mmCIF file with all atom_site columns, C-alpha atoms and ligand atoms in Angstrom:
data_model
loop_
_atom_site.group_PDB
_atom_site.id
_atom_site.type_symbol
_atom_site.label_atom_id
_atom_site.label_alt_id
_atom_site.label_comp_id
_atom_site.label_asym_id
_atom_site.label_entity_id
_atom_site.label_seq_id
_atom_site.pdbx_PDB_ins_code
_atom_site.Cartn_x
_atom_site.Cartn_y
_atom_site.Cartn_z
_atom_site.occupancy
_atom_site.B_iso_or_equiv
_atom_site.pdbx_formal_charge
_atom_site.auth_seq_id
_atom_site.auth_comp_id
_atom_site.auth_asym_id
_atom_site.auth_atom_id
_atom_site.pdbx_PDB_model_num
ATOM   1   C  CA  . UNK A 1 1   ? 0.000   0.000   0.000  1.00 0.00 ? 1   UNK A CA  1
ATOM   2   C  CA  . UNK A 1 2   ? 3.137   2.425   0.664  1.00 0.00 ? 2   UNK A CA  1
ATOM   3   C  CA  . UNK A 1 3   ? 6.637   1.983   0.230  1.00 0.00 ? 3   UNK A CA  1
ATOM   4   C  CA  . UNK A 1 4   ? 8.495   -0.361  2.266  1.00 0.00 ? 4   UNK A CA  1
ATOM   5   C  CA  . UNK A 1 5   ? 10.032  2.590   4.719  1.00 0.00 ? 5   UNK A CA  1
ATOM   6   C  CA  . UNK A 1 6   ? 6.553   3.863   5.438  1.00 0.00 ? 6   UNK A CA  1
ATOM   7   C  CA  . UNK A 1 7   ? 5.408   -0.218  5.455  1.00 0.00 ? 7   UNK A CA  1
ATOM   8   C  CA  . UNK A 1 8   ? 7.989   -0.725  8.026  1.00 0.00 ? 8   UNK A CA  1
ATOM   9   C  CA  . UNK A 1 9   ? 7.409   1.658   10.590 1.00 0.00 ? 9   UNK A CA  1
ATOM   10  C  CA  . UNK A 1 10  ? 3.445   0.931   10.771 1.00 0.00 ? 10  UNK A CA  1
ATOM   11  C  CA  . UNK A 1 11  ? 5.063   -2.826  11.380 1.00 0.00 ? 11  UNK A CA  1
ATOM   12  C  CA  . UNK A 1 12  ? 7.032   -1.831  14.221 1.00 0.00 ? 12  UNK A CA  1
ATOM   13  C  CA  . UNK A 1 13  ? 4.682   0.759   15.503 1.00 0.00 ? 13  UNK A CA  1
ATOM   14  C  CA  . UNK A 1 14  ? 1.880   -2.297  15.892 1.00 0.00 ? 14  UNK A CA  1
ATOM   15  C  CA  . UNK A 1 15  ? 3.905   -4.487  17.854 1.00 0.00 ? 15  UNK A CA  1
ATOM   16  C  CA  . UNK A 1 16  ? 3.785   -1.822  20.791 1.00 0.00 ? 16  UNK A CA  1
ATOM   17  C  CA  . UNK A 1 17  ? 1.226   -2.161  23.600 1.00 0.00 ? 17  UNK A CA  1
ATOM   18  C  CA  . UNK A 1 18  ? -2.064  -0.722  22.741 1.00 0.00 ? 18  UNK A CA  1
ATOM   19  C  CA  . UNK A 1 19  ? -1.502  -0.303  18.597 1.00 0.00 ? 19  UNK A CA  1
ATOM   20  C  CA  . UNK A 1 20  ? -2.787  -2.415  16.376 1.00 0.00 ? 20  UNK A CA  1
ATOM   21  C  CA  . UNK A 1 21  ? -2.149  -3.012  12.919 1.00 0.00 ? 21  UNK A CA  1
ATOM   22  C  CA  . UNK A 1 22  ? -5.057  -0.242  12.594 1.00 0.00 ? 22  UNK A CA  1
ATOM   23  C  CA  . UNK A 1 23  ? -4.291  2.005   15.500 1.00 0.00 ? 23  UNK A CA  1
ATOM   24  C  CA  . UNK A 1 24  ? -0.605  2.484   14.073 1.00 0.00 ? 24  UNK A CA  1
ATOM   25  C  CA  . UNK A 1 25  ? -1.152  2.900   10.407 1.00 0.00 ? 25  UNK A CA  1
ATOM   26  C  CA  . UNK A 1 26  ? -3.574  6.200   11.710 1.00 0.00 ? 26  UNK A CA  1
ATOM   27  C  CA  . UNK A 1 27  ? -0.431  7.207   14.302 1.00 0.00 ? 27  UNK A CA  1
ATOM   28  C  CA  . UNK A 1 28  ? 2.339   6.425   11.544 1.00 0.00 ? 28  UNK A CA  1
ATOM   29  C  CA  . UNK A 1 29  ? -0.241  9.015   8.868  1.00 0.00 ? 29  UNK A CA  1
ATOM   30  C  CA  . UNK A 1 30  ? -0.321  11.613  12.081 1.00 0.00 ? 30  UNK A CA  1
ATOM   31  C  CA  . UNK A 1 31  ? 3.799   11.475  12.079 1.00 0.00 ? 31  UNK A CA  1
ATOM   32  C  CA  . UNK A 1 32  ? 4.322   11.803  8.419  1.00 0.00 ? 32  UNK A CA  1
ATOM   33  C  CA  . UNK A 1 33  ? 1.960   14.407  8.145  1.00 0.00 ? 33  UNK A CA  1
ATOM   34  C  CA  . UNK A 1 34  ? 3.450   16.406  10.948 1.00 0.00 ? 34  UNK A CA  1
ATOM   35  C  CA  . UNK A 1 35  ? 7.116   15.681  9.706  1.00 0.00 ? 35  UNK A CA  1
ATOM   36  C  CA  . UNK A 1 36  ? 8.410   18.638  11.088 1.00 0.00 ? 36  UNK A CA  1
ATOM   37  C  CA  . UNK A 1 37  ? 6.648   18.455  14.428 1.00 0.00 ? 37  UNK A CA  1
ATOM   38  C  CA  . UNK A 1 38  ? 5.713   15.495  15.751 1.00 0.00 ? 38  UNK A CA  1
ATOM   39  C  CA  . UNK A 1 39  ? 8.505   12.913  13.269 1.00 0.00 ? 39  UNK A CA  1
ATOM   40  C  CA  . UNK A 1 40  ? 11.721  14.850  13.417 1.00 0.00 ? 40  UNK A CA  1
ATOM   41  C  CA  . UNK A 1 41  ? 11.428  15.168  17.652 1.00 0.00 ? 41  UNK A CA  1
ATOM   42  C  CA  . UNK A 1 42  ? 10.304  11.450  17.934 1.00 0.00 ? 42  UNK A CA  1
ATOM   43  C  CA  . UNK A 1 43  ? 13.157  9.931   15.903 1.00 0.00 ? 43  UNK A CA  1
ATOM   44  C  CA  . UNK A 1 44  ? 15.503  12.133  17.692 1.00 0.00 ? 44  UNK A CA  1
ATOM   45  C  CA  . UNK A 1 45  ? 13.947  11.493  20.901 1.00 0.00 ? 45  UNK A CA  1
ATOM   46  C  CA  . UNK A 1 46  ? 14.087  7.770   20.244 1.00 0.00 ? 46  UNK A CA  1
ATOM   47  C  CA  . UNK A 1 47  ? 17.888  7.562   19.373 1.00 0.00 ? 47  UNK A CA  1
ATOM   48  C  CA  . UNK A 1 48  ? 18.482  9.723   22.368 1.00 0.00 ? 48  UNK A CA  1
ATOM   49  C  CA  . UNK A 1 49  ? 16.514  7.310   24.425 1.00 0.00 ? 49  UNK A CA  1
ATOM   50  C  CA  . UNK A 1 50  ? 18.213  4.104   23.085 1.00 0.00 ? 50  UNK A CA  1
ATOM   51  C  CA  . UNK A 1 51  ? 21.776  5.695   23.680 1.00 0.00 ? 51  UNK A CA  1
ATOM   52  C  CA  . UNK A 1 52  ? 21.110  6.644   27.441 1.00 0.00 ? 52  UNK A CA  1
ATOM   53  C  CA  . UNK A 1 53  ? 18.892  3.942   29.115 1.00 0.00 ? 53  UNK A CA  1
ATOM   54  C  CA  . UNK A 1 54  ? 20.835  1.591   30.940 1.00 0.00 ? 54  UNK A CA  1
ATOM   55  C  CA  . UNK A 1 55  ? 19.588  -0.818  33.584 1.00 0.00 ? 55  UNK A CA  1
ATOM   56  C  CA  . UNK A 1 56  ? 20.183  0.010   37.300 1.00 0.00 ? 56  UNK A CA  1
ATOM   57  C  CA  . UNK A 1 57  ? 22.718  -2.497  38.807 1.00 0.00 ? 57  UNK A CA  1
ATOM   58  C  CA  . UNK A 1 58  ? 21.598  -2.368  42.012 1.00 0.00 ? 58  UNK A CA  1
ATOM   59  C  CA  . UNK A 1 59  ? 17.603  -2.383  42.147 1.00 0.00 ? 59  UNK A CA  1
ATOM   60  C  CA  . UNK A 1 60  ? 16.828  -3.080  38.043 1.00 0.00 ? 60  UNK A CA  1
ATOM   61  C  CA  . UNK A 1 61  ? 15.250  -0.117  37.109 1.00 0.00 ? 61  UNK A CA  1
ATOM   62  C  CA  . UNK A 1 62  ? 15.398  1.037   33.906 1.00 0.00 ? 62  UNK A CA  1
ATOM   63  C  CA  . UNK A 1 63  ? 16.893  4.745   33.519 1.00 0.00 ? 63  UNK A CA  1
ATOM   64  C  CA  . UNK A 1 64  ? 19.608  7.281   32.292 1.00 0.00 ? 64  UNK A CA  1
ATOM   65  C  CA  . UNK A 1 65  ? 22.107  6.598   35.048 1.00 0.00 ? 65  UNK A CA  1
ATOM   66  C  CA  . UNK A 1 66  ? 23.305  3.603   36.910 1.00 0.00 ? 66  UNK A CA  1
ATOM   67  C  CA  . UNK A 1 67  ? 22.340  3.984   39.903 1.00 0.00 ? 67  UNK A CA  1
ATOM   68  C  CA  . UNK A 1 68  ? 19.137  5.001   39.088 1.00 0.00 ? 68  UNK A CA  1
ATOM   69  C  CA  . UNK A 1 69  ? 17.590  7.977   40.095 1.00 0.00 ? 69  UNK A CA  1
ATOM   70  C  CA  . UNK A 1 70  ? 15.674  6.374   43.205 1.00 0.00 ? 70  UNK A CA  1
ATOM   71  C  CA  . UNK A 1 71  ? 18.725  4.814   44.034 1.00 0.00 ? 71  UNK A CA  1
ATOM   72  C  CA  . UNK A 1 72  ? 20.980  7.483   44.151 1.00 0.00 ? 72  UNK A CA  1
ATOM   73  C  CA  . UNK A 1 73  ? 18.189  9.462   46.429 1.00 0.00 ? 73  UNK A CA  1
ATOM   74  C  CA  . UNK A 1 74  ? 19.368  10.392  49.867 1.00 0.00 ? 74  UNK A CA  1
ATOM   75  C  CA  . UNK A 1 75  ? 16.008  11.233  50.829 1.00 0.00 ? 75  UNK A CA  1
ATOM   76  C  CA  . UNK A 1 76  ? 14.730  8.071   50.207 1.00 0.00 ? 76  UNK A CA  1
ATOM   77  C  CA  . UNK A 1 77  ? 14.592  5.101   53.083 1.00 0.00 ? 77  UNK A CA  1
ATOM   78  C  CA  . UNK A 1 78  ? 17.044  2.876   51.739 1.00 0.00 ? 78  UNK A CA  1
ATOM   79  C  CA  . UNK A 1 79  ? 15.783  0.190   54.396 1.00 0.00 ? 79  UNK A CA  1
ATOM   80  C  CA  . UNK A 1 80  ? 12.535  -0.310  52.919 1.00 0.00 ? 80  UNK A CA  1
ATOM   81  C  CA  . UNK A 1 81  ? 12.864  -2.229  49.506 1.00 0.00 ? 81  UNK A CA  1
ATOM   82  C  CA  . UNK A 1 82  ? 9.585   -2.527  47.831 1.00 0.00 ? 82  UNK A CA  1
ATOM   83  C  CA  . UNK A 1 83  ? 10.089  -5.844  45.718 1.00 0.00 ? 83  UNK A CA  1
ATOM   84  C  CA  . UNK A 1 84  ? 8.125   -5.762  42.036 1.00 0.00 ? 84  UNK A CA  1
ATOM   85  C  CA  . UNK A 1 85  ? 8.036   -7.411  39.051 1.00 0.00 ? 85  UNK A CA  1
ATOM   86  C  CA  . UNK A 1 86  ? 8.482   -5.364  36.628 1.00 0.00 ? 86  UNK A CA  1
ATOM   87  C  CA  . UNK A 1 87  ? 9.393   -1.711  35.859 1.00 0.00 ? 87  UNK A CA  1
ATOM   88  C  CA  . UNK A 1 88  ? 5.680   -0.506  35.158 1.00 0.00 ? 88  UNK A CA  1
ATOM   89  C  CA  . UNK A 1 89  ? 4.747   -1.956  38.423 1.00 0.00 ? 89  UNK A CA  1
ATOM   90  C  CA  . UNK A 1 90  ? 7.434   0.818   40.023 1.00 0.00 ? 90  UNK A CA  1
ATOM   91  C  CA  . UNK A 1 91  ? 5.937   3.421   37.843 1.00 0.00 ? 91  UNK A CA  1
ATOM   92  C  CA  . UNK A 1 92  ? 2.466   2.565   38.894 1.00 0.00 ? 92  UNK A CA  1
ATOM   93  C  CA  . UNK A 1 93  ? 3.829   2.783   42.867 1.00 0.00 ? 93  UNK A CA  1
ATOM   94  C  CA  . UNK A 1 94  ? 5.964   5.941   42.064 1.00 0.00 ? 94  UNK A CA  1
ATOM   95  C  CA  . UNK A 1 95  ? 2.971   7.732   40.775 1.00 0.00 ? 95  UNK A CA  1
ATOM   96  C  CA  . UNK A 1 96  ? 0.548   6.743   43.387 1.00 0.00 ? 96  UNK A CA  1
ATOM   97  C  CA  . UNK A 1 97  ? 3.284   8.136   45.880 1.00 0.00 ? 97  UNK A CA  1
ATOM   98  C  CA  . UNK A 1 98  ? 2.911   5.035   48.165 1.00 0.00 ? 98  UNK A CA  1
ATOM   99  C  CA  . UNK A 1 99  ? 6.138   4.307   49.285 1.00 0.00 ? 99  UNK A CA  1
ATOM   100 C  CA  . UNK A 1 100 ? 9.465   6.532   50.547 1.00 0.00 ? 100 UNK A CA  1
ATOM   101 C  CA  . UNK A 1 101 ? 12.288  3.666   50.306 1.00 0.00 ? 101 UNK A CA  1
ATOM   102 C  CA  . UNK A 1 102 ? 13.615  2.158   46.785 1.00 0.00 ? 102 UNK A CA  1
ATOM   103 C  CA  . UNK A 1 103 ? 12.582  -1.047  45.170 1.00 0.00 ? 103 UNK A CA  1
ATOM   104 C  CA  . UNK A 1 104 ? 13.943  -4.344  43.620 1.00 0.00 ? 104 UNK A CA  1
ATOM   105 C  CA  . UNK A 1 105 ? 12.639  -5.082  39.605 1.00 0.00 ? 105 UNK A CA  1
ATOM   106 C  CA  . UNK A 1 106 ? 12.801  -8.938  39.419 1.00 0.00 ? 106 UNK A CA  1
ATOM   107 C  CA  . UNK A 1 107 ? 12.424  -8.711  35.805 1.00 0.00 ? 107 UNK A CA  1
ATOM   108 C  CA  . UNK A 1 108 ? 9.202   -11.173 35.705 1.00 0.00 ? 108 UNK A CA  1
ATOM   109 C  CA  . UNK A 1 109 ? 7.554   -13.564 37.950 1.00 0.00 ? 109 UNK A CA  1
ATOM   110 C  CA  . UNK A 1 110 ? 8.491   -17.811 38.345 1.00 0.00 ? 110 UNK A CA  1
ATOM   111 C  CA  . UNK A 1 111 ? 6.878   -19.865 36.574 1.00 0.00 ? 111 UNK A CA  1
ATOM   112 C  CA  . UNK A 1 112 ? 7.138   -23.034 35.797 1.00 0.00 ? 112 UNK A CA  1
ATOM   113 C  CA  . UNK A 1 113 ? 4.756   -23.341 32.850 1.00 0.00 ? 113 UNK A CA  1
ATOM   114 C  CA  . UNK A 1 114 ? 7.086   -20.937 30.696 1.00 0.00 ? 114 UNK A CA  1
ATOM   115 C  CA  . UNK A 1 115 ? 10.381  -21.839 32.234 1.00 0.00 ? 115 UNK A CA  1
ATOM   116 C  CA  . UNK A 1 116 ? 11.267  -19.180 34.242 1.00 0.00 ? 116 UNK A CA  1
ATOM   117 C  CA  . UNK A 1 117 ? 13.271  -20.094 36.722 1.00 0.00 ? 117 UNK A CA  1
ATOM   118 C  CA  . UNK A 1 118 ? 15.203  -18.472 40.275 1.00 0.00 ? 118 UNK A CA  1
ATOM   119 C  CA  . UNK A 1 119 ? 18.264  -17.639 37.744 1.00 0.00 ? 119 UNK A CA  1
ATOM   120 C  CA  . UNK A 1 120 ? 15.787  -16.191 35.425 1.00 0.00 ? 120 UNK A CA  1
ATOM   121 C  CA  . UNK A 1 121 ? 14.811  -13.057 37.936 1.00 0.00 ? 121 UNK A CA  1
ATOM   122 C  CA  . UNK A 1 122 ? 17.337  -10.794 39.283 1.00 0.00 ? 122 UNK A CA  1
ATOM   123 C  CA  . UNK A 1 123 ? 16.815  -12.552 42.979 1.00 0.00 ? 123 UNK A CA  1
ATOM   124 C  CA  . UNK A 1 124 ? 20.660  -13.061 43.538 1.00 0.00 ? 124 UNK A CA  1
ATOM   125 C  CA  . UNK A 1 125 ? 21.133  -9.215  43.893 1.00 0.00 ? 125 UNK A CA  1
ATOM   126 C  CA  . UNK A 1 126 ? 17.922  -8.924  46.250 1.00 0.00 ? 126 UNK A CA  1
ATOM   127 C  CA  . UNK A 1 127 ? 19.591  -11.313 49.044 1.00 0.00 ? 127 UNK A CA  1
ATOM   128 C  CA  . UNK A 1 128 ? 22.627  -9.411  48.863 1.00 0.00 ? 128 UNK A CA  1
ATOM   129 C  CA  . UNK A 1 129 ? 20.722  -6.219  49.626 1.00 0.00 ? 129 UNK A CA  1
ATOM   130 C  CA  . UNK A 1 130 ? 19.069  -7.374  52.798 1.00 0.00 ? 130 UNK A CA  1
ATOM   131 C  CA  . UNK A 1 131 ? 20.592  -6.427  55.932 1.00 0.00 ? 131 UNK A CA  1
ATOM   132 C  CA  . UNK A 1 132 ? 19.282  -7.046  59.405 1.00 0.00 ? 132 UNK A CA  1
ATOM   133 C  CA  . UNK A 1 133 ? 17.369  -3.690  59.490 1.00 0.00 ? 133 UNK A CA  1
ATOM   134 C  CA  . UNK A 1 134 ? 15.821  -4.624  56.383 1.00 0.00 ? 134 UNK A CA  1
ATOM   135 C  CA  . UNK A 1 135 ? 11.982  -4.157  55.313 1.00 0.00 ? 135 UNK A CA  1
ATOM   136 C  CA  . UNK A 1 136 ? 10.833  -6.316  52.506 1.00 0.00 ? 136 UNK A CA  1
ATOM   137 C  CA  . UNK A 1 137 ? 7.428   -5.194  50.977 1.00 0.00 ? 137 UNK A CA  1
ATOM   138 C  CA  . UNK A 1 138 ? 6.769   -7.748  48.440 1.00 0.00 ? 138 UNK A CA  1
ATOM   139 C  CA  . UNK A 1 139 ? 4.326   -6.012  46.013 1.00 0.00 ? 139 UNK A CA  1
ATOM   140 C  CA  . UNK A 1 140 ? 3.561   -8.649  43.708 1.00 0.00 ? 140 UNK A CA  1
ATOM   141 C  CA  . UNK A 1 141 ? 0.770   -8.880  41.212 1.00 0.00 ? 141 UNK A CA  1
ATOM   142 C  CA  . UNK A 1 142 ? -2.018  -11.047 43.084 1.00 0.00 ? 142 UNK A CA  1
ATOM   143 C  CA  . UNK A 1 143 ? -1.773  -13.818 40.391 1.00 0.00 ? 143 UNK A CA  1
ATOM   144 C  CA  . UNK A 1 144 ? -0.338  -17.195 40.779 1.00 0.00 ? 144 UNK A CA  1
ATOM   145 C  CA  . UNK A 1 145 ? 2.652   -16.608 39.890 1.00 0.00 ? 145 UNK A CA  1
ATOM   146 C  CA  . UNK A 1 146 ? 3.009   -13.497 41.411 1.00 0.00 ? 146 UNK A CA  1
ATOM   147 C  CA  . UNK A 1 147 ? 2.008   -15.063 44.672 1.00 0.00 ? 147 UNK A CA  1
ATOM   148 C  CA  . UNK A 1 148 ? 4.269   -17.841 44.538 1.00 0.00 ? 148 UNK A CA  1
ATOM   149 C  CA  . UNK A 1 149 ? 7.204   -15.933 43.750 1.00 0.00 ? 149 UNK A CA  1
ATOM   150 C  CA  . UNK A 1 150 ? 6.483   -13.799 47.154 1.00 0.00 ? 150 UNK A CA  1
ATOM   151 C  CA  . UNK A 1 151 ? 6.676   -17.265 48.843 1.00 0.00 ? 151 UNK A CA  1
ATOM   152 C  CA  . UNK A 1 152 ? 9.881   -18.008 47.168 1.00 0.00 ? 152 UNK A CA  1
ATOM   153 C  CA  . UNK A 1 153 ? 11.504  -15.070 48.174 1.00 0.00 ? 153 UNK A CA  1
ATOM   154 C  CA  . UNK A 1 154 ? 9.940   -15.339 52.033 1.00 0.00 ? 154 UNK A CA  1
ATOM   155 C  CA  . UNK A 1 155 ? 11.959  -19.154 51.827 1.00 0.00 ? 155 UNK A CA  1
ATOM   156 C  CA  . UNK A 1 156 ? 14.730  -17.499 50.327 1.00 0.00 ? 156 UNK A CA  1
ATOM   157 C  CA  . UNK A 1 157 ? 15.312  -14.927 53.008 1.00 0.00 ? 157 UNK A CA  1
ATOM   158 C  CA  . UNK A 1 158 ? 13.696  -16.778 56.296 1.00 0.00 ? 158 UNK A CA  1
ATOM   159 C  CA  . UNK A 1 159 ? 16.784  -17.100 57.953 1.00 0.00 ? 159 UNK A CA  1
ATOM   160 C  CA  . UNK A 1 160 ? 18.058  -13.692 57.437 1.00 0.00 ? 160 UNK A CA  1
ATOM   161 C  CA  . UNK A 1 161 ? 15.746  -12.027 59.925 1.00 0.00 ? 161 UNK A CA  1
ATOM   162 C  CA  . UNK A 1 162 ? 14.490  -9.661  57.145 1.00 0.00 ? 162 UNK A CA  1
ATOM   163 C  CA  . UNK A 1 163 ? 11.198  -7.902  58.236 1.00 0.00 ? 163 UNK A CA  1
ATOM   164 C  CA  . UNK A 1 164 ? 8.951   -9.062  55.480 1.00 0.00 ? 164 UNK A CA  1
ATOM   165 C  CA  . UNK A 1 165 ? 5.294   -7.575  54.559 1.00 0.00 ? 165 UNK A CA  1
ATOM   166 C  CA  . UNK A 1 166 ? 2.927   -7.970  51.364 1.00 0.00 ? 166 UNK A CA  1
ATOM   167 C  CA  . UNK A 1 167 ? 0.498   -5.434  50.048 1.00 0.00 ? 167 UNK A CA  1
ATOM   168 C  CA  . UNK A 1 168 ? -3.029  -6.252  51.142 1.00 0.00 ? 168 UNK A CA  1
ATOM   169 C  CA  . UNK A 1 169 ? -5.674  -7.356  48.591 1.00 0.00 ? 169 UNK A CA  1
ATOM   170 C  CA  . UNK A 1 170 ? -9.110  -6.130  49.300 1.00 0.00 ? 170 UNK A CA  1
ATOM   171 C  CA  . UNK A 1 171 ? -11.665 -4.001  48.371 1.00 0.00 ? 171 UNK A CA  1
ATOM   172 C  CA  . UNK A 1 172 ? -10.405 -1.054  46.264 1.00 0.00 ? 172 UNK A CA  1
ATOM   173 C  CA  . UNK A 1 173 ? -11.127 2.241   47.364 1.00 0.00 ? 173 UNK A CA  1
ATOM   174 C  CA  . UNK A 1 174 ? -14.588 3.378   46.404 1.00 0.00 ? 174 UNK A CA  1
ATOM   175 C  CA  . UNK A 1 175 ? -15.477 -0.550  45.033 1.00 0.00 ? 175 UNK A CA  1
ATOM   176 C  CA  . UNK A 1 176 ? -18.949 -2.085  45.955 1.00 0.00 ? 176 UNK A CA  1
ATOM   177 C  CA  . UNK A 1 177 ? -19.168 -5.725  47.432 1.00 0.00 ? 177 UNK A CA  1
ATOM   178 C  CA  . UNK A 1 178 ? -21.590 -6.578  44.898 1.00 0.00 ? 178 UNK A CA  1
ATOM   179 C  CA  . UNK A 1 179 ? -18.841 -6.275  42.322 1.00 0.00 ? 179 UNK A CA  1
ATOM   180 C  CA  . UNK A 1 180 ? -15.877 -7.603  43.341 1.00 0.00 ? 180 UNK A CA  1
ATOM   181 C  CA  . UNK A 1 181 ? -14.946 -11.036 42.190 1.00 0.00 ? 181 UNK A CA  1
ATOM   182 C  CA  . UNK A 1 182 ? -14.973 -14.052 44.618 1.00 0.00 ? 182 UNK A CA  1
ATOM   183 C  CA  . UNK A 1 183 ? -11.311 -14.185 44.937 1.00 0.00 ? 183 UNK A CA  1
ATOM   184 C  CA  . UNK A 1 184 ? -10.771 -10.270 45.947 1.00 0.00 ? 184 UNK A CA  1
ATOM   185 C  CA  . UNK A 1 185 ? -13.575 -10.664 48.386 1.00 0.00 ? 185 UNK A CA  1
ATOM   186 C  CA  . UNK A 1 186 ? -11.973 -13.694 49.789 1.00 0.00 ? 186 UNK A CA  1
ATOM   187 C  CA  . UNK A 1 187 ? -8.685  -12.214 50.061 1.00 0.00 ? 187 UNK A CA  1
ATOM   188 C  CA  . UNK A 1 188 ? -10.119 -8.920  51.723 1.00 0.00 ? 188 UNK A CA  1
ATOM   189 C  CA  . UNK A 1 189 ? -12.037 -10.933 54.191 1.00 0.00 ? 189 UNK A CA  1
ATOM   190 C  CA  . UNK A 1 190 ? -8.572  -12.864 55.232 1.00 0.00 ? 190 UNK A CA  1
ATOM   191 C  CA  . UNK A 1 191 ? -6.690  -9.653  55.589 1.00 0.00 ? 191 UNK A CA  1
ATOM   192 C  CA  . UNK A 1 192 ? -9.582  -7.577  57.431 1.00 0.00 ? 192 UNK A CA  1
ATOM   193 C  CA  . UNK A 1 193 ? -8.059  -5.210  59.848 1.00 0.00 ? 193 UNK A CA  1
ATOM   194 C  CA  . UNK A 1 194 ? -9.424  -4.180  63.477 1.00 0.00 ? 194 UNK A CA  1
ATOM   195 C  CA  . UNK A 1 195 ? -11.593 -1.036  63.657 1.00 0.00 ? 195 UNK A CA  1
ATOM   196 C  CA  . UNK A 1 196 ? -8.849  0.930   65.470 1.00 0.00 ? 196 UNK A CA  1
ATOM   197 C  CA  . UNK A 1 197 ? -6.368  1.366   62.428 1.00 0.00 ? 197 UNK A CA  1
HETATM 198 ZN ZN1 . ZN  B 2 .   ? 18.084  1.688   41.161 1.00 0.00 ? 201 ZN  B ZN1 1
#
């Protein structure tokens, strides 16, 4: 339909999250019709991007300096290591605001079903981080695999004397009961609190 430079951006563009084949032809028009504006900035902004990210070598963030931002922050409580999966995950907590120490990116979840292994997550570098003042806040997705790699790392590090704590799963904030699915309201019933707190 166009020629193959134009064919192979709407190719790439579609493979990212949220675009299909559809959704990126109308974004790769938008670019080439706003060369100037919207084009030249991306591309630059993409090289730009590929030439500074690096990974952080102590937590696994992704950034523009190793250590990463959070890392390198004196302000932050560097005894209170929020353990996620993945980098959105850390966006998601960053932008809610909901925690003041750093965090550990595993780089995925175990599971068995796709091969993924202890070796396969950066859990080597977590042990070594844990000292005896320590707070592990295991904020894993509340999925299978995300719950079994929690227990995994609780075995890991149970004779370290590492504090270690889990988010809670309940009821979100303004949910109804009538909506939540069986398991949520099971696992908000387990982790009710006392009326005090
Ligand atoms: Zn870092």
């Amino acid at each position: 339909m166009s020629g193959s430079e134009i064919e192979a951006l709407i190719k790439i563009m579609s493979r990212l999250p949220g675009l299909g084949p559809r959704s990126a032809r109308r974004a790769v028009l938008q670019l080439m019709r706003k060369r100037e504006h919207l084009l030249g900035p991306l591309a630059e902004a993409l090289i730009a991007a590929r030439d500074a990210i690096v990974t952080c070598g102590t937590c696994g963030n992704i950034d523009t300096s190793d250590p990463c931002v959070i890392c390198a922050d004196p302000r932050r409580d560097h005894q209170v290591i929020c353990v996620v999966e993945d980098v959105g995950d850390l966006w998601a907590l960053e932008r809610a605001v909901a925690t003041r120490g750093v965090y550990h990116v595993l780089g995925g979840t175990l599971s068995a079903l796709d091969g993924v292994g202890p070796d396969s997550l950066n859990l080597s570098g977590l042990a070594g981080r844990c000292g005896p003042d320590t707070e592990l806040v295991l904020a894993m997705n509340a999925t299978v695999e995300g719950q079994s790699t929690a227990h995994f790392i609780m075995d890991m590090l149970s004779n370290r004397g590492v504090k270690i704590s889990r988010l809670a799963h309940g009821v979100p904030v303004g949910g109804e009961l009538d909506y939540l699915d069986d398991g949520t309201l099971a696992a908000a019933m387990r982790a009710r609190l006392p009326m005090s707190e």
